[in-house]
Amino acid sequence: PALCRASTSLNSCQQGVDGRDKPGHDGKMAVKNPSLIPVSELTAKQAKAEHARLTAEIAQHDKRYYQEDRPSITDAEYDELRARYNAIEERFPDLRTLESLSLKVGAAPSGKFKKVRHALPMLSLDNAFSDEDVVDFVARIRRFLKLDESEKIAFSAEPKIDGLSMSLRYEGGELVTAATRGDGTEGEDVTANIRTLDDVPQKLKGKAVPKVCEVRGEVYMTKRAFLQLNERQKAAGGQIFANPRNSAAGSLRQKDPSITASRPLGFFAYGWGEMSDMPADTQTGAIKWFEACGFKTNPLTRLCRSTDELIAFHRKIEEGRARLDYDIDGVVYKIDRIDWQERLGFVSRTPRWAVAHKFPAERATTVMRDVLITVGRTGVLTPTAQLEP
Ligand code: IVH
């Protein structure tokens, strides 16, 4: 049976389950746990403490996710922590220092591989969680580019693959380096491992390839391959992976490339880094060019010409999500015109010209067979739900 953590809050056993305060043993009301107070009601002192607590908690989750490939919370729970952290900094801007997580991407390389400095940083995407957030995203772009309502903006709308991002550097058409995102500035050199992927050409097809060409995209494992791999791992007493993303990351970040070769990994190209020559003037044009070079690109990508079309795309992809053989956690909208992408540029760690419209966490109904309670060294009880897979 699958074992799921029933609670991720560190002190959930001392707090009322419904999140309200309950009297302590001296009969007085316990001090309200700041992590349960809405950001709009935090005092400056509470906000400072809560900001520090979230910084440490998020850093711990980043390490587990990016360096150890074994997260202990869901992506939706992680997004909630980040949203609370950002809301605190928004209300108390003094807390936003140079160390702020809002300026950081991923986690520094683990030391397992040689480091690679990215020619252009590998950044992250801002999230939209609602249709209104998408309307705001388009309105912000219109304002920034000073476009009036009659001017159409075309977007490339594509699934957001839940894998790990990769930068592939080709010089003279030959693959020379493959690097993970790392902290966005420096990644890990996984070239030997990437060479084992069928979806990554060793040499770009075509005659007129730019001298330097960095193709960026996502390495992923299909759901079917993930289940089969876990079966094999179980039989061999090896590591069991939590989800396809972790099994892709764990399979790629192996010291022995023959292990990576035995794991079926796919790659979708969706962007670029340094290019000595740009072979297209639109996002969708560049993606077509990558296909001509020998890459796989996502077949569900569409050109959308209005906010309504973007939102309809999100609905349609979400409806089909469970039937796809790879995990996605949302869709990404990118301004199609590259000259507009360049004018819009970046703000701290995310581009102004793109946004990830996330899906809510996938839901399913199951039976809870039992609750196992473990007692920690200090007497803290941790309940673990035992669920029907
Ligand atoms: S574009 C400037 N397109 O999502 C960043 N990213 O949350 C441009 N991802 O680091 C990224 N599918 O690992 C882009 N179709 C897609 C994507 C995608 C998955 C990942 C990527 C990125 C992360 C940001």
XYZ file of C-alpha atoms and ligand atoms in Angstrom:
413
model
C 0.000 0.000 0.000
C 1.049 3.571 -0.672
C 2.094 5.402 2.453
C 1.168 9.042 2.466
C 2.114 11.694 4.973
C -1.177 12.778 6.545
C 0.314 15.987 7.830
C 3.213 18.150 6.730
C 2.946 20.734 9.466
C 5.835 20.323 11.886
C 3.789 20.899 14.980
C 0.358 19.698 13.900
C 0.021 17.493 16.977
C 0.229 20.465 19.352
C -2.340 22.462 17.406
C -6.094 21.846 17.139
C -6.688 19.785 13.981
C -9.014 22.502 12.686
C -6.209 25.026 13.017
C -7.825 26.928 15.900
C -6.082 27.504 19.186
C -6.918 25.266 22.064
C -6.158 25.788 25.760
C -2.736 24.668 26.948
C -2.393 22.574 30.112
C -2.253 25.637 32.332
C -5.791 26.450 31.195
C -4.757 29.635 29.293
C -5.197 29.991 25.529
C -2.044 28.918 23.705
C -0.348 31.647 21.652
C -1.646 31.410 18.090
C 0.798 29.672 15.786
C 1.937 32.430 13.335
C 1.873 29.949 10.445
C -1.939 29.823 10.776
C -2.501 33.604 10.783
C -3.522 35.155 7.428
C -0.718 37.345 6.040
C -3.002 40.413 6.173
C -3.239 40.035 9.985
C 0.423 39.390 10.852
C 2.183 41.985 12.982
C 5.635 43.103 11.761
C 7.278 40.953 14.445
C 5.247 37.874 13.558
C 5.911 38.475 9.843
C 9.668 38.555 10.462
C 9.577 35.266 12.353
C 7.244 33.657 9.828
C 9.437 34.847 6.931
C 12.497 33.284 8.569
C 10.617 30.053 9.286
C 9.373 29.828 5.671
C 12.862 30.593 4.317
C 14.265 27.615 6.210
C 11.351 25.341 5.347
C 11.417 26.196 1.615
C 15.217 25.789 1.485
C 14.838 22.340 3.026
C 12.191 21.356 0.449
C 14.337 22.768 -2.401
C 17.244 20.609 -1.268
C 15.093 17.484 -1.121
C 13.549 18.230 -4.537
C 16.520 19.487 -6.548
C 19.488 17.726 -4.963
C 18.131 14.544 -3.443
C 15.244 13.807 -5.861
C 12.990 12.854 -2.938
C 10.489 15.585 -2.031
C 8.340 15.138 1.064
C 5.454 17.446 0.086
C 3.339 17.795 -3.059
C 4.038 20.527 -5.620
C 0.720 22.186 -4.708
C 1.774 22.327 -1.032
C 5.134 23.761 -2.075
C 3.393 26.421 -4.214
C 1.312 27.385 -1.165
C 4.451 27.910 0.942
C 5.967 30.054 -1.826
C 2.740 32.057 -2.240
C 2.655 32.790 1.532
C 6.331 33.749 1.484
C 5.783 36.122 -1.466
C 2.673 37.640 0.169
C 4.687 38.379 3.349
C 7.411 40.123 1.330
C 4.769 42.063 -0.582
C 3.239 43.368 2.672
C 6.561 43.863 4.468
C 9.015 44.891 1.696
C 11.813 45.447 4.249
C 12.054 41.665 4.580
C 13.036 41.392 0.898
C 16.851 41.360 1.072
C 19.407 40.148 -1.476
C 19.022 36.732 0.128
C 15.302 36.614 -0.728
C 14.063 33.358 -2.252
C 12.126 35.477 -4.765
C 15.515 36.142 -6.427
C 16.517 32.480 -6.498
C 15.823 29.578 -8.818
C 16.201 25.908 -7.894
C 19.168 24.865 -5.757
C 22.947 25.075 -6.189
C 24.638 22.054 -7.822
C 25.037 19.110 -5.436
C 28.749 18.480 -5.982
C 28.078 15.070 -7.546
C 28.895 16.391 -11.042
C 31.217 18.942 -12.564
C 29.683 22.435 -12.537
C 28.734 24.264 -15.730
C 28.167 28.005 -15.902
C 25.202 28.795 -18.148
C 25.988 31.240 -20.975
C 22.541 32.738 -20.306
C 20.770 32.129 -16.984
C 18.119 29.405 -16.824
C 15.212 31.074 -15.129
C 11.845 30.107 -13.777
C 8.244 31.009 -14.606
C 5.750 33.107 -12.722
C 2.588 31.191 -11.821
C -1.054 31.988 -12.593
C -3.575 30.006 -10.550
C -6.864 31.470 -11.813
C -8.440 32.853 -15.000
C -8.179 36.357 -13.457
C -4.416 35.886 -13.081
C -4.262 35.169 -16.837
C -6.338 38.286 -17.628
C -3.897 40.300 -15.452
C -0.890 38.738 -17.212
C -2.202 39.808 -20.649
C -3.169 43.276 -19.356
C 0.336 43.769 -17.891
C 1.864 42.899 -21.252
C -0.436 45.314 -23.102
C 0.497 48.109 -20.691
C 4.219 47.366 -20.899
C 4.237 47.223 -24.724
C 1.770 50.169 -24.909
C -0.543 48.204 -27.194
C -4.145 49.267 -27.577
C -7.070 46.848 -27.316
C -7.355 46.410 -31.092
C -3.840 45.003 -31.380
C -3.854 41.194 -31.338
C -1.232 39.366 -29.266
C -0.429 35.794 -30.296
C 0.775 33.306 -27.682
C 2.345 29.896 -27.919
C 0.315 27.753 -25.479
C 1.924 24.482 -24.441
C 1.774 21.865 -21.682
C 4.074 22.412 -18.710
C 5.978 19.145 -18.512
C 6.720 17.964 -14.977
C 10.292 16.858 -15.499
C 13.644 18.577 -15.155
C 14.925 21.338 -17.362
C 18.042 20.831 -19.417
C 20.284 23.077 -21.491
C 21.963 21.390 -24.469
C 24.846 23.289 -26.024
C 25.769 22.579 -29.657
C 28.895 24.026 -31.230
C 29.297 23.626 -34.963
C 26.193 21.420 -34.844
C 27.750 18.921 -32.357
C 26.468 18.363 -28.813
C 29.205 19.567 -26.458
C 27.540 20.058 -23.054
C 24.304 19.110 -21.328
C 23.612 20.885 -18.046
C 20.818 20.836 -15.475
C 19.336 24.153 -14.346
C 20.944 24.072 -10.875
C 20.528 27.493 -9.278
C 19.923 29.088 -12.693
C 23.503 30.374 -13.000
C 25.399 27.120 -12.579
C 24.121 23.640 -13.288
C 25.489 20.104 -13.245
C 27.355 18.636 -16.204
C 25.329 15.557 -17.198
C 26.600 15.360 -20.803
C 27.611 11.679 -20.670
C 24.173 10.724 -19.341
C 22.240 12.889 -21.805
C 24.072 11.275 -24.722
C 22.165 8.070 -23.917
C 18.753 9.655 -24.709
C 17.229 8.808 -28.115
C 15.391 12.164 -28.197
C 18.634 14.170 -27.994
C 20.519 14.355 -31.317
C 24.313 14.166 -31.050
C 24.489 16.265 -34.195
C 21.946 18.807 -35.430
C 20.299 17.990 -38.762
C 20.503 20.533 -41.584
C 23.317 22.480 -43.201
C 22.907 26.068 -42.014
C 23.090 25.467 -38.247
C 24.279 28.413 -36.115
C 27.824 28.137 -34.724
C 26.485 28.164 -31.174
C 23.035 26.831 -30.447
C 21.675 26.127 -26.965
C 18.469 24.117 -26.977
C 16.483 24.057 -23.748
C 13.706 21.720 -22.776
C 12.456 19.139 -20.336
C 13.682 15.611 -19.610
C 10.808 13.395 -18.460
C 9.843 9.774 -17.888
C 6.494 8.382 -19.062
C 4.040 7.217 -16.393
C 4.200 3.687 -17.764
C 8.028 3.600 -17.659
C 7.929 4.983 -14.109
C 5.594 2.209 -12.904
C 7.699 -0.456 -14.628
C 10.901 0.987 -13.187
C 9.465 0.945 -9.655
C 8.424 -2.710 -10.138
C 11.984 -3.548 -11.183
C 13.453 -1.527 -8.326
C 11.162 -3.260 -5.831
C 12.192 -6.706 -7.089
C 15.872 -5.730 -6.882
C 15.525 -3.983 -3.493
C 16.503 -0.648 -5.077
C 15.264 2.908 -4.543
C 11.508 3.415 -5.066
C 10.613 6.742 -6.691
C 7.685 8.912 -5.582
C 6.618 10.050 -9.067
C 7.814 10.153 -12.702
C 9.607 13.468 -12.177
C 11.755 12.060 -9.376
C 12.475 8.914 -11.299
C 13.567 11.020 -14.292
C 15.802 13.181 -12.077
C 17.186 10.165 -10.205
C 17.838 8.294 -13.459
C 19.621 11.217 -15.045
C 21.771 12.177 -12.086
C 23.674 8.879 -12.017
C 27.447 8.677 -11.899
C 27.282 5.677 -14.236
C 25.761 6.594 -17.653
C 24.931 2.938 -18.346
C 22.282 3.173 -15.599
C 20.789 6.232 -17.324
C 20.883 4.309 -20.617
C 18.764 1.549 -19.061
C 16.051 4.063 -18.034
C 13.662 5.271 -20.764
C 13.876 9.077 -20.654
C 12.290 11.455 -23.154
C 13.085 15.072 -24.016
C 10.837 17.867 -25.354
C 12.544 21.002 -26.700
C 10.671 24.234 -25.801
C 13.190 27.068 -25.706
C 16.740 28.237 -26.175
C 19.684 29.905 -24.448
C 22.671 31.379 -26.317
C 22.199 31.389 -30.097
C 24.851 32.872 -32.398
C 22.070 33.300 -34.965
C 18.323 33.195 -34.395
C 16.698 31.000 -37.071
C 13.139 32.357 -36.495
C 11.340 35.475 -35.346
C 8.569 33.737 -33.396
C 8.471 31.207 -30.564
C 6.434 28.763 -32.676
C 8.828 29.290 -35.624
C 11.829 28.455 -33.408
C 10.093 25.305 -32.162
C 9.476 24.199 -35.786
C 13.151 24.809 -36.511
C 14.152 22.612 -33.530
C 11.966 19.855 -34.993
C 13.794 20.174 -38.305
C 17.085 19.825 -36.360
C 15.917 16.448 -34.999
C 14.206 17.290 -31.682
C 10.825 16.197 -30.374
C 8.563 19.085 -29.458
C 5.242 18.842 -27.685
C 2.464 17.962 -30.175
C -0.234 19.711 -28.085
C 1.345 23.174 -28.572
C -1.106 25.691 -30.100
C -1.064 29.300 -31.212
C -3.710 31.280 -29.261
C -4.837 34.789 -30.193
C -6.870 35.935 -27.191
C -7.237 35.479 -23.424
C -10.377 33.394 -24.046
C -8.410 31.058 -26.304
C -5.711 30.694 -23.624
C -8.265 29.807 -20.956
C -10.035 27.351 -23.322
C -6.631 25.738 -24.008
C -6.025 25.354 -20.257
C -9.471 23.673 -19.812
C -8.935 21.311 -22.723
C -5.474 20.221 -21.617
C -6.639 19.759 -18.016
C -9.520 17.554 -19.224
C -7.081 15.332 -21.124
C -4.374 15.425 -18.443
C -5.031 11.996 -16.913
C -4.955 10.348 -20.367
C -1.493 11.693 -21.229
C 1.355 9.263 -20.684
C 3.532 11.914 -19.033
C 2.878 14.200 -16.060
C 2.103 17.862 -16.603
C 1.380 20.393 -13.887
C -0.121 23.195 -15.931
C 0.239 24.970 -19.240
C 2.675 27.690 -20.273
C 1.754 30.779 -22.334
C 4.574 32.553 -24.160
C 4.361 35.677 -26.311
C 4.948 34.401 -29.829
C 6.846 37.393 -31.244
C 10.502 37.170 -30.166
C 11.054 40.945 -30.561
C 8.240 41.451 -28.012
C 9.791 38.820 -25.711
C 13.018 40.823 -25.867
C 11.284 44.131 -25.150
C 9.412 42.620 -22.194
C 12.540 41.033 -20.717
C 12.783 39.645 -17.193
C 11.904 40.743 -13.705
C 14.164 39.126 -11.074
C 14.003 35.385 -11.802
C 11.060 35.194 -14.272
C 10.292 36.471 -17.786
C 7.539 39.085 -18.226
C 6.643 37.427 -21.538
C 5.564 34.030 -20.183
C 3.500 32.555 -17.388
C 2.712 29.056 -16.098
C -1.047 28.561 -15.638
C -1.009 25.793 -13.048
C -3.542 23.014 -12.545
C -4.886 22.275 -9.106
C -3.368 19.126 -7.551
C -4.908 15.985 -9.109
C -7.645 14.507 -6.938
C -8.888 10.974 -6.518
C -10.986 9.115 -3.971
C -9.574 6.158 -2.094
C -10.021 4.203 1.128
C -7.933 4.935 4.197
C -7.112 1.497 5.568
C -5.399 2.529 8.746
C -3.559 5.311 10.552
C -0.107 4.479 11.859
C 1.203 6.718 14.606
C 4.906 6.961 15.236
C 6.348 8.580 18.357
C 9.378 10.794 17.878
C 12.274 11.174 20.310
C 10.694 14.248 21.867
C 7.260 12.657 22.101
C 5.844 14.278 18.951
C 3.264 11.983 17.348
C 3.246 11.725 13.558
C 0.126 10.145 12.069
C 0.580 8.425 8.697
C -2.447 7.459 6.643
C -2.264 4.067 4.991
C -4.179 4.411 1.742
C -5.510 1.950 -0.799
C -3.186 2.591 -3.793
S 9.701 27.866 -20.605
C 12.463 31.441 -18.631
N 8.125 25.897 -21.274
O 8.895 24.849 -15.853
C 11.930 30.089 -18.336
N 9.230 25.769 -19.164
O 8.465 26.628 -13.600
C 11.399 29.465 -19.575
N 8.764 23.709 -17.927
O 12.256 25.740 -15.423
C 10.828 28.137 -19.325
N 7.440 22.780 -19.428
O 11.705 23.326 -16.201
C 8.943 26.381 -20.324
N 6.716 24.201 -22.028
C 7.537 24.689 -21.095
C 7.819 23.988 -19.901
C 8.665 24.582 -18.950
C 8.021 22.620 -18.240
C 9.500 23.882 -16.663
C 10.930 24.309 -16.822
C 11.034 25.609 -16.059
C 9.908 25.455 -15.091
C 9.447 26.790 -14.564
